Coordinates of N, CA and C in Angstrom, one line a residue:
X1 N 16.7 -15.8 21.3 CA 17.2 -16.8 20.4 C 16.3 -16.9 19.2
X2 N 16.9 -16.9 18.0 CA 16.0 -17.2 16.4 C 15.7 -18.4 16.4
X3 N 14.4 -18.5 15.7 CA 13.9 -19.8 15.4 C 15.3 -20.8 14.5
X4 N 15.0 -22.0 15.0 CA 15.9 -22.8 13.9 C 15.6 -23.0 12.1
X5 N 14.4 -22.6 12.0 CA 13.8 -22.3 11.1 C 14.4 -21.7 10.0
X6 N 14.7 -20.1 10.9 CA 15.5 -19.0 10.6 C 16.8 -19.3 10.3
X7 N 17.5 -19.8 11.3 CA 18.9 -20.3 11.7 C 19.4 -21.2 10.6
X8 N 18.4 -22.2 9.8 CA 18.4 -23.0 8.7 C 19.0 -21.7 7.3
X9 N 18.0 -21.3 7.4 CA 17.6 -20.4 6.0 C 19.1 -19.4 5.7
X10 N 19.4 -18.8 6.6 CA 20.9 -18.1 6.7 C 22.2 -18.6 6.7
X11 N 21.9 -19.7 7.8 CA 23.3 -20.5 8.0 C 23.6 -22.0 8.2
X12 N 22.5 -22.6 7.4 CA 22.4 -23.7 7.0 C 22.9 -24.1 5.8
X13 N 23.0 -25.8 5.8 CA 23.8 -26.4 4.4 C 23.0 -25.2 3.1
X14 N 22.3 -25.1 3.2 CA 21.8 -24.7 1.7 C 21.1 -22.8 1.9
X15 N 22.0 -22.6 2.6 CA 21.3 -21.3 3.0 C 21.9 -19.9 2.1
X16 N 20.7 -19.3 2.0 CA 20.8 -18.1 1.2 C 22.0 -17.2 1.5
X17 N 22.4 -16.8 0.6 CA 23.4 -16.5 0.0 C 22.9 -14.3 0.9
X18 N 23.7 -13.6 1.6 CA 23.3 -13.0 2.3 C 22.8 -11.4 1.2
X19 N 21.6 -10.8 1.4 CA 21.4 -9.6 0.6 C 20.3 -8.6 1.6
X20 N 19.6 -8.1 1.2 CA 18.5 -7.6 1.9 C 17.3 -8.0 2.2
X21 N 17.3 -7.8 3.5 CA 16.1 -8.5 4.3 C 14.9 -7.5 4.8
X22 N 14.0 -7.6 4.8 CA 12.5 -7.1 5.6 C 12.3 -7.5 6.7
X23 N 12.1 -7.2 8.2 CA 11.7 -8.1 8.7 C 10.1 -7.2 9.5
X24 N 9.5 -8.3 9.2 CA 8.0 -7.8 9.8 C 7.6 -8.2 10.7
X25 N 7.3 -6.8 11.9 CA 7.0 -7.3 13.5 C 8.1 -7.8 14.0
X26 N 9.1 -6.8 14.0 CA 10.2 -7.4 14.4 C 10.5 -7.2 15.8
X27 N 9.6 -6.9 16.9 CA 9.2 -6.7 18.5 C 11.0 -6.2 18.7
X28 N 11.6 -6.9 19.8 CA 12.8 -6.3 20.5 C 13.9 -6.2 19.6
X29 N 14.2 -6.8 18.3 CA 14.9 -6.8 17.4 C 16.0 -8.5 18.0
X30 N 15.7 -9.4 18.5 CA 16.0 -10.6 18.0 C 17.0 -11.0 17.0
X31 N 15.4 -10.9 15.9 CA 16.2 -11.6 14.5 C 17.1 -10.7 14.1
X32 N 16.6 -9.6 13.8 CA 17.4 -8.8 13.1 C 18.8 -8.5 13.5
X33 N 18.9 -8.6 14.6 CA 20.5 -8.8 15.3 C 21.2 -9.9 14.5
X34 N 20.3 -10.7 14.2 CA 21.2 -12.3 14.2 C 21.3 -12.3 12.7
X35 N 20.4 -11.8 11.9 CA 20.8 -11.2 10.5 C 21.3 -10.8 9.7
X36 N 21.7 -9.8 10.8 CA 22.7 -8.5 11.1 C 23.9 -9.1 10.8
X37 N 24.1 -10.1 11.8 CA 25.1 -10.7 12.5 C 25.7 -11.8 11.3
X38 N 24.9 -12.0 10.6 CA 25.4 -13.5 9.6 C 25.3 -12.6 8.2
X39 N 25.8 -11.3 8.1 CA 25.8 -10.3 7.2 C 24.7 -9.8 6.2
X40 N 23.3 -9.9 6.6 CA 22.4 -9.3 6.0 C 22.1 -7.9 6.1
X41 N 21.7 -6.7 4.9 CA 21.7 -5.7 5.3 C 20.2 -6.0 5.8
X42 N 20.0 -5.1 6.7 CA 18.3 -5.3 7.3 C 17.4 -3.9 7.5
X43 N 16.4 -4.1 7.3 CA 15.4 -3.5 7.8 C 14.7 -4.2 8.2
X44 N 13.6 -3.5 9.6 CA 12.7 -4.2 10.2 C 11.9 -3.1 10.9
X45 N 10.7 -3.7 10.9 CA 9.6 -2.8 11.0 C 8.9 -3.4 12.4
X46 N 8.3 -2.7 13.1 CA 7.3 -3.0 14.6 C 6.6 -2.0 14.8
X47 N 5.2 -2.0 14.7 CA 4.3 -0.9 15.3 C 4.3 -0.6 16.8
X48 N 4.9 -1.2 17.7 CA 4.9 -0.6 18.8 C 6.6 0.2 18.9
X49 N 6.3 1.3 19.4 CA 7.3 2.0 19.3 C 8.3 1.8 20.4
X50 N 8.3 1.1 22.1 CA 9.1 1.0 22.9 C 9.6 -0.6 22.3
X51 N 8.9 -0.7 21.4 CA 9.9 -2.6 20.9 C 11.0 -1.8 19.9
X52 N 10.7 -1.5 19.2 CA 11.3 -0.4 18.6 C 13.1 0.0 19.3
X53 N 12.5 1.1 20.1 CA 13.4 1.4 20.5 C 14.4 0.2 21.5
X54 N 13.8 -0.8 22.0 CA 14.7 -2.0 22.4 C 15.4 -2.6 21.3
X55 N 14.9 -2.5 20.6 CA 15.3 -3.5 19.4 C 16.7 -2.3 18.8
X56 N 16.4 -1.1 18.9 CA 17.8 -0.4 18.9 C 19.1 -0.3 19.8
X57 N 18.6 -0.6 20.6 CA 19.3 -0.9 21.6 C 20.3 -2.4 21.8
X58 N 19.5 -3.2 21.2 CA 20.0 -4.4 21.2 C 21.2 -4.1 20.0
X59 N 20.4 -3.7 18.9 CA 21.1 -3.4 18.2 C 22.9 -3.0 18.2
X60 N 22.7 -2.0 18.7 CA 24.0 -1.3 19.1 C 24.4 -1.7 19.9
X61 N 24.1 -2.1 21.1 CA 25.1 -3.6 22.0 C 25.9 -4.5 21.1
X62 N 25.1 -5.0 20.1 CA 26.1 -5.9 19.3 C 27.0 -5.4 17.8
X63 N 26.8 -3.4 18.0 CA 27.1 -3.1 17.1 C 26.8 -4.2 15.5
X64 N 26.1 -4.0 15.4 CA 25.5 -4.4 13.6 C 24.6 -3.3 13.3
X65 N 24.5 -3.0 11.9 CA 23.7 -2.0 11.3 C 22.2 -2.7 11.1
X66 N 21.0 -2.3 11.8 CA 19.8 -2.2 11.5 C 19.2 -1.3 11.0
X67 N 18.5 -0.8 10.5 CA 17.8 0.1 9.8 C 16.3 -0.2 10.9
X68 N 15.9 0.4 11.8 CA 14.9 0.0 12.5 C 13.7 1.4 12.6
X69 N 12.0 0.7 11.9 CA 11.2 1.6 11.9 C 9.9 1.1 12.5
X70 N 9.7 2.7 12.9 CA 8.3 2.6 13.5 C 7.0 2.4 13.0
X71 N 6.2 1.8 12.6 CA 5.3 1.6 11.6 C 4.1 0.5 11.5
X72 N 3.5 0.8 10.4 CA 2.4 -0.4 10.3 C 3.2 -1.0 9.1
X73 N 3.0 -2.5 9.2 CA 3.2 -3.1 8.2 C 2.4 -2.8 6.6
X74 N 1.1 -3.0 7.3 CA 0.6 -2.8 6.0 C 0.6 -1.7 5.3
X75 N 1.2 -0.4 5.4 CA 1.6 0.7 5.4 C 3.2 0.8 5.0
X76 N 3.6 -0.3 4.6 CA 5.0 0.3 3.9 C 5.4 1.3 3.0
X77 N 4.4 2.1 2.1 CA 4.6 2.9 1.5 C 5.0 4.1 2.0
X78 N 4.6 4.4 3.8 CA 4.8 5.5 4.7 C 6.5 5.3 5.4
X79 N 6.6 4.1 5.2 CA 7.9 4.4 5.6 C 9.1 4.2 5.0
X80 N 10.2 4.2 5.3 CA 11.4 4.1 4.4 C 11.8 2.4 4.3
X81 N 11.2 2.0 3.7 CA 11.3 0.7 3.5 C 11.1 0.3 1.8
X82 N 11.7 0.4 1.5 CA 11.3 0.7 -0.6 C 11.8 -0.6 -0.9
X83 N 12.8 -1.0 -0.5 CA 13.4 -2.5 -1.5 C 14.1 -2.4 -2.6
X84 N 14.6 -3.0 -3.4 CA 14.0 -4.6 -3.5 C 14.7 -5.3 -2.4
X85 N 13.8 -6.2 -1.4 CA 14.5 -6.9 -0.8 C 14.6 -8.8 -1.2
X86 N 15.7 -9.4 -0.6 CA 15.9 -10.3 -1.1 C 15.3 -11.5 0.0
X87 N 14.6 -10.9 1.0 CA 14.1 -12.1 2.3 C 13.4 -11.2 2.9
X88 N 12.2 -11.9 3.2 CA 11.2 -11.3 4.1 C 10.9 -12.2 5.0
X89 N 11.1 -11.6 6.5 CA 11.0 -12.8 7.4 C 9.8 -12.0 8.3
X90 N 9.2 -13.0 8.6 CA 7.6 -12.8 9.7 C 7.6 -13.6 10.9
X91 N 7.6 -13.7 11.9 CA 7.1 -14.4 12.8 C 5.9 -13.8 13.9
X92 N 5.3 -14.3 13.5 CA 3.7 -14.3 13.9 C 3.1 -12.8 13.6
X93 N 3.7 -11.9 12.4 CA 3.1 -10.9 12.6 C 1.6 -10.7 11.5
X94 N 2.3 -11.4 10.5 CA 0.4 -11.1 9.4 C -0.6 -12.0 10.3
X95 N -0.2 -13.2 11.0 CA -1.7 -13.8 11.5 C -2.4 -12.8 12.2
X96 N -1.6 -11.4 12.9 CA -2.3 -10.6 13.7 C -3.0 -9.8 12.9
X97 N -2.2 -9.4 11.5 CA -3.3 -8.4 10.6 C -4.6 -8.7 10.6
X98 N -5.9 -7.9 10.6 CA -7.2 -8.2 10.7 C -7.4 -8.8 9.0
X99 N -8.2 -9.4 8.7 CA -8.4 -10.2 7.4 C -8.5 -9.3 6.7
X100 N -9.6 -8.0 6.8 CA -9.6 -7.3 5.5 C -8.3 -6.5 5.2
X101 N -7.7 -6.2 5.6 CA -6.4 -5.8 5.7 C -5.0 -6.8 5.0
X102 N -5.2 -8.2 5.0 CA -4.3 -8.6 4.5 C -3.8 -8.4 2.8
X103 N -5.0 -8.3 2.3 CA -4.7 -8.0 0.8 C -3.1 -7.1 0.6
X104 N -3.4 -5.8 1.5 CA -2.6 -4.9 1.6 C -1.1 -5.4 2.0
X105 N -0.9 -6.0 3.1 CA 0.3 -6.7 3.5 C 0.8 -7.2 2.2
X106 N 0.2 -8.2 1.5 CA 0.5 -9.1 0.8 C 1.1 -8.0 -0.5
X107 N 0.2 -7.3 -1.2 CA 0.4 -6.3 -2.0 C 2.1 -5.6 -1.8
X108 N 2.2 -4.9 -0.4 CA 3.4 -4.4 -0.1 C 4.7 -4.7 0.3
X109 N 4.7 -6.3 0.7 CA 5.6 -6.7 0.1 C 6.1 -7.6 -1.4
X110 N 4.7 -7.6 -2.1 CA 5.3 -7.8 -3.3 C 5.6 -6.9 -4.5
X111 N 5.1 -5.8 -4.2 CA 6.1 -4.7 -4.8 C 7.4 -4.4 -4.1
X112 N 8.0 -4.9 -3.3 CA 9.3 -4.9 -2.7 C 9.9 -6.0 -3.0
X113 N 9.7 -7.0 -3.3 CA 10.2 -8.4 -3.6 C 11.1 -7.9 -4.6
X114 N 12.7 -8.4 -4.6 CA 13.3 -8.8 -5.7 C 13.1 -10.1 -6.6
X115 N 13.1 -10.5 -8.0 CA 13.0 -11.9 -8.4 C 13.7 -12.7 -7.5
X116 N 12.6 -13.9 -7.1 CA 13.2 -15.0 -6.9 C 13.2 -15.0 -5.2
X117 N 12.8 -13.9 -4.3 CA 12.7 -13.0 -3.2 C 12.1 -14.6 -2.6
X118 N 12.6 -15.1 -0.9 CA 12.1 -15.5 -0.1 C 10.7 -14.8 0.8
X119 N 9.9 -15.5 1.4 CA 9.2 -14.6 2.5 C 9.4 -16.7 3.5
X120 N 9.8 -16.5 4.2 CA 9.4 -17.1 5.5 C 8.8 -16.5 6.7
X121 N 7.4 -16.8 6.7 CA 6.6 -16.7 7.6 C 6.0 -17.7 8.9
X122 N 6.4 -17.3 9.8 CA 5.4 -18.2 11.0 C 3.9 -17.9 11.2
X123 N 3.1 -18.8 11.3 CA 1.5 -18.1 11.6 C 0.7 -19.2 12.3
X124 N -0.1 -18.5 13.5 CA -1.0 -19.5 14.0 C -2.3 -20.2 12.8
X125 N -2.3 -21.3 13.3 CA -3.9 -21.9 12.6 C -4.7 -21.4 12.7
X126 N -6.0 -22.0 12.1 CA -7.3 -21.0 12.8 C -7.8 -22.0 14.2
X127 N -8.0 -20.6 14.8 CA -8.7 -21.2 16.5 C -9.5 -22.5 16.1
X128 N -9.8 -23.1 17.2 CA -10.6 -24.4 17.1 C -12.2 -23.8 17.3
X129 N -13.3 -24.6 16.5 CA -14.7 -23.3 16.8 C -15.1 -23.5 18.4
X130 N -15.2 -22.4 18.8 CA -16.0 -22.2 19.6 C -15.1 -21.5 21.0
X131 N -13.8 -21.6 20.6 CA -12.6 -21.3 21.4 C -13.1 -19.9 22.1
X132 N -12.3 -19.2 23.0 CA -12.4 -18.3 23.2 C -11.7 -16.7 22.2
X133 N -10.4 -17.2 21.6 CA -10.0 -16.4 20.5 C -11.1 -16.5 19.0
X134 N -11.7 -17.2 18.9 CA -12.5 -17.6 17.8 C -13.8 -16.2 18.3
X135 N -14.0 -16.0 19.2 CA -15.4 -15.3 19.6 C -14.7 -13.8 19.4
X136 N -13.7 -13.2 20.1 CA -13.2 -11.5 20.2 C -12.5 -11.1 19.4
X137 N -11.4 -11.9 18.2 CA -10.1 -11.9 17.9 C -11.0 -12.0 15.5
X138 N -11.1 -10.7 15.1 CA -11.1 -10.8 13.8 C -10.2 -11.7 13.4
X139 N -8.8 -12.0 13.7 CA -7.9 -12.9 12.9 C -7.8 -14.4 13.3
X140 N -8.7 -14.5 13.9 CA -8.8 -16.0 14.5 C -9.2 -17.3 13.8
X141 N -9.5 -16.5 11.9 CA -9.3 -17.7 11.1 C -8.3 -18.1 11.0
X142 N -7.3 -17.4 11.6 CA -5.7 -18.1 11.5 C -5.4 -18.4 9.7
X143 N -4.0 -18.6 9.8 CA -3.4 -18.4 8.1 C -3.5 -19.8 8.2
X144 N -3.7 -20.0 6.4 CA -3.8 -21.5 5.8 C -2.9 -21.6 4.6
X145 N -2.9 -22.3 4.2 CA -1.7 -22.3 3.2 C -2.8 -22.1 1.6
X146 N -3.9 -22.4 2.1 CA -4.9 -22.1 0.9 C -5.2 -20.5 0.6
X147 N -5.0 -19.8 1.8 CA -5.3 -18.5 1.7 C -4.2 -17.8 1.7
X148 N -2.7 -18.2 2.1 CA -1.1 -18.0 2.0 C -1.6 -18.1 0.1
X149 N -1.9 -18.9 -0.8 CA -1.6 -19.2 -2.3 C -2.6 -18.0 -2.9
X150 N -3.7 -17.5 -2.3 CA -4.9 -16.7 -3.0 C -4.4 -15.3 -2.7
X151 N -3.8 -15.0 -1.7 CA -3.2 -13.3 -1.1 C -2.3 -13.2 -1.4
X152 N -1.1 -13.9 -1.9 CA 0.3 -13.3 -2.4 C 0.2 -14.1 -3.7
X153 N -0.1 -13.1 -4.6 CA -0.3 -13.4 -6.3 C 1.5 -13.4 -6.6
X154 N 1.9 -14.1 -7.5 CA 3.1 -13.7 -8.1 C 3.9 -14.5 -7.1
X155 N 3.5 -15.1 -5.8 CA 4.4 -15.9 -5.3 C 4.2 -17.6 -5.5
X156 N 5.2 -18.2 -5.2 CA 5.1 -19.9 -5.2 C 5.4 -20.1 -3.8
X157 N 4.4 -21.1 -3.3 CA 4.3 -21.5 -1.6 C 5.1 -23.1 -2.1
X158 N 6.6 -22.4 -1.8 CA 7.3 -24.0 -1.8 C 7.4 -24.7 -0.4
X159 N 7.0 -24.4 0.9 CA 6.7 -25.2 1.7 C 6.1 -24.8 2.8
X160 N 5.5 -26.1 3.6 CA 4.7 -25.7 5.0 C 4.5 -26.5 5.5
X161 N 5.7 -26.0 7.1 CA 5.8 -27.1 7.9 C 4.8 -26.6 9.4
X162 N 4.9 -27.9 9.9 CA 3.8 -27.4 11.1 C 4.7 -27.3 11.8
X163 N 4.1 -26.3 13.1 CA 4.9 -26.1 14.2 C 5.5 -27.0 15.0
X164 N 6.0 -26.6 16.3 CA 6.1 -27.6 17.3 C 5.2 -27.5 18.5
X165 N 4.3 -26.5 18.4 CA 3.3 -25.7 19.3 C 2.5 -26.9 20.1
X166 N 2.0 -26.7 20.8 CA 0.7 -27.7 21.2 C -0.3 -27.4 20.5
X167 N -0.5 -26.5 19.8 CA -1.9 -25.7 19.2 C -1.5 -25.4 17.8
X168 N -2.5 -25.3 16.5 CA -1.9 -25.3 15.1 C -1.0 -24.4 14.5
X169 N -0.2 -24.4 14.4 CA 1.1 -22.9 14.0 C 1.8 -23.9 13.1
X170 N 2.4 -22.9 11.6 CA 3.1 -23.2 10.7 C 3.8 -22.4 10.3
X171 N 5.0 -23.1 9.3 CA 6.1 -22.1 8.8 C 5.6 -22.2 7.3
X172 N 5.7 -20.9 6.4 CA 5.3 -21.1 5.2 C 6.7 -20.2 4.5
X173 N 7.1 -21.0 3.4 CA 8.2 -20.6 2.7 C 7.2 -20.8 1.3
X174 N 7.8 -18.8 0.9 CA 7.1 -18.6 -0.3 C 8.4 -18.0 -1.2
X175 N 8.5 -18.4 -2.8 CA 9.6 -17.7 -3.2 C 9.0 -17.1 -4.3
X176 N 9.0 -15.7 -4.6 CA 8.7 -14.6 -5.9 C 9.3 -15.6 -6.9
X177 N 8.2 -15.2 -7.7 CA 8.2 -16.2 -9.2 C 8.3 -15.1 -10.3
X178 N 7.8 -13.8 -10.4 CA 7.9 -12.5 -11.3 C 9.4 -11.8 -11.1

């Protein structure tokens, strides 16, 4: 099932109007079914290759066109993912990028951005200190909305809701301003 989040942004009172989507870390293919399904043309990307191939699979069960690739996010240039897209949807995939690494994320989808381009992203907080994800885990500063405004240049962070999590997670809606 898609977040309601999601479910807002597509097919809600005020919901975008359907064009092309990104979706990053898109594991079994979920959203992009549901995307699919509420007439977005889609691509969606997952570095593990057996999500991948489920996520084709789902796909074709509900006959909708996915465009589904094997890949690193931060590495969009390697795959057939060019754009302009008109929505970029994340759920929990850049909190996993390692920090030095995000520059690039951010970079490559805003050379894909059409003007005016959504990104709705989910992302954990940063661990609490001393946690045990805080000690083994590079990305366990977790995303902030202060570091969401400094890594995607050229976008506007029009909102950021907290999760429903027991632990810090947020939704961040950002819309291309160039």
């Amino acid at each position: 099932m898609s977040p309601p989040e999601l479910a807002d942004l597509i097919e809600g009172p005020r919901s975008l109007p359907p064009g092309r989507v990104l979706e990053l870390g898109c594991g079994t293919g979920t959203n992009a079914v549901c995307l699919a399904r509420h007439g977005w043309e889609v691509t969606a990307v997952d570095l593990v290759a057996g999500a991948v191939e489920q996520a084709k699979e789902k796909a074709a069960e509900a006959q909708v066109a996915v465009k589904l690739l094997h890949g690193c996010v931060i590495r969009l240039d390697d795959l057939d993912a060019a754009g302009p897209f008109d929505l970029f949807f994340d759920l929990s995939c850049y909190c996993g990028v390692a920090l030095h690494r995000r520059d690039a994320y951010a970079a490559g989808l805003t050379r894909r951005a059409a003007p005016g381009a959504r990104l709705l992203m989910f992302g954990y907080g940063p661990e609490p200190a001393g946690g045990p994800a805080a000690k083994i885990a590079p990305w366990a500063a977790g995303v902030t909305a202060d570091e969401i405004r400094t890594r995607f240049d050229g976008w506007e962070l029009l909102d950021v809701t907290p999760g429903t999590n027991p632990f810090p997670t947020f939704w961040f809606t950002l819309r291309r301003t160039a």
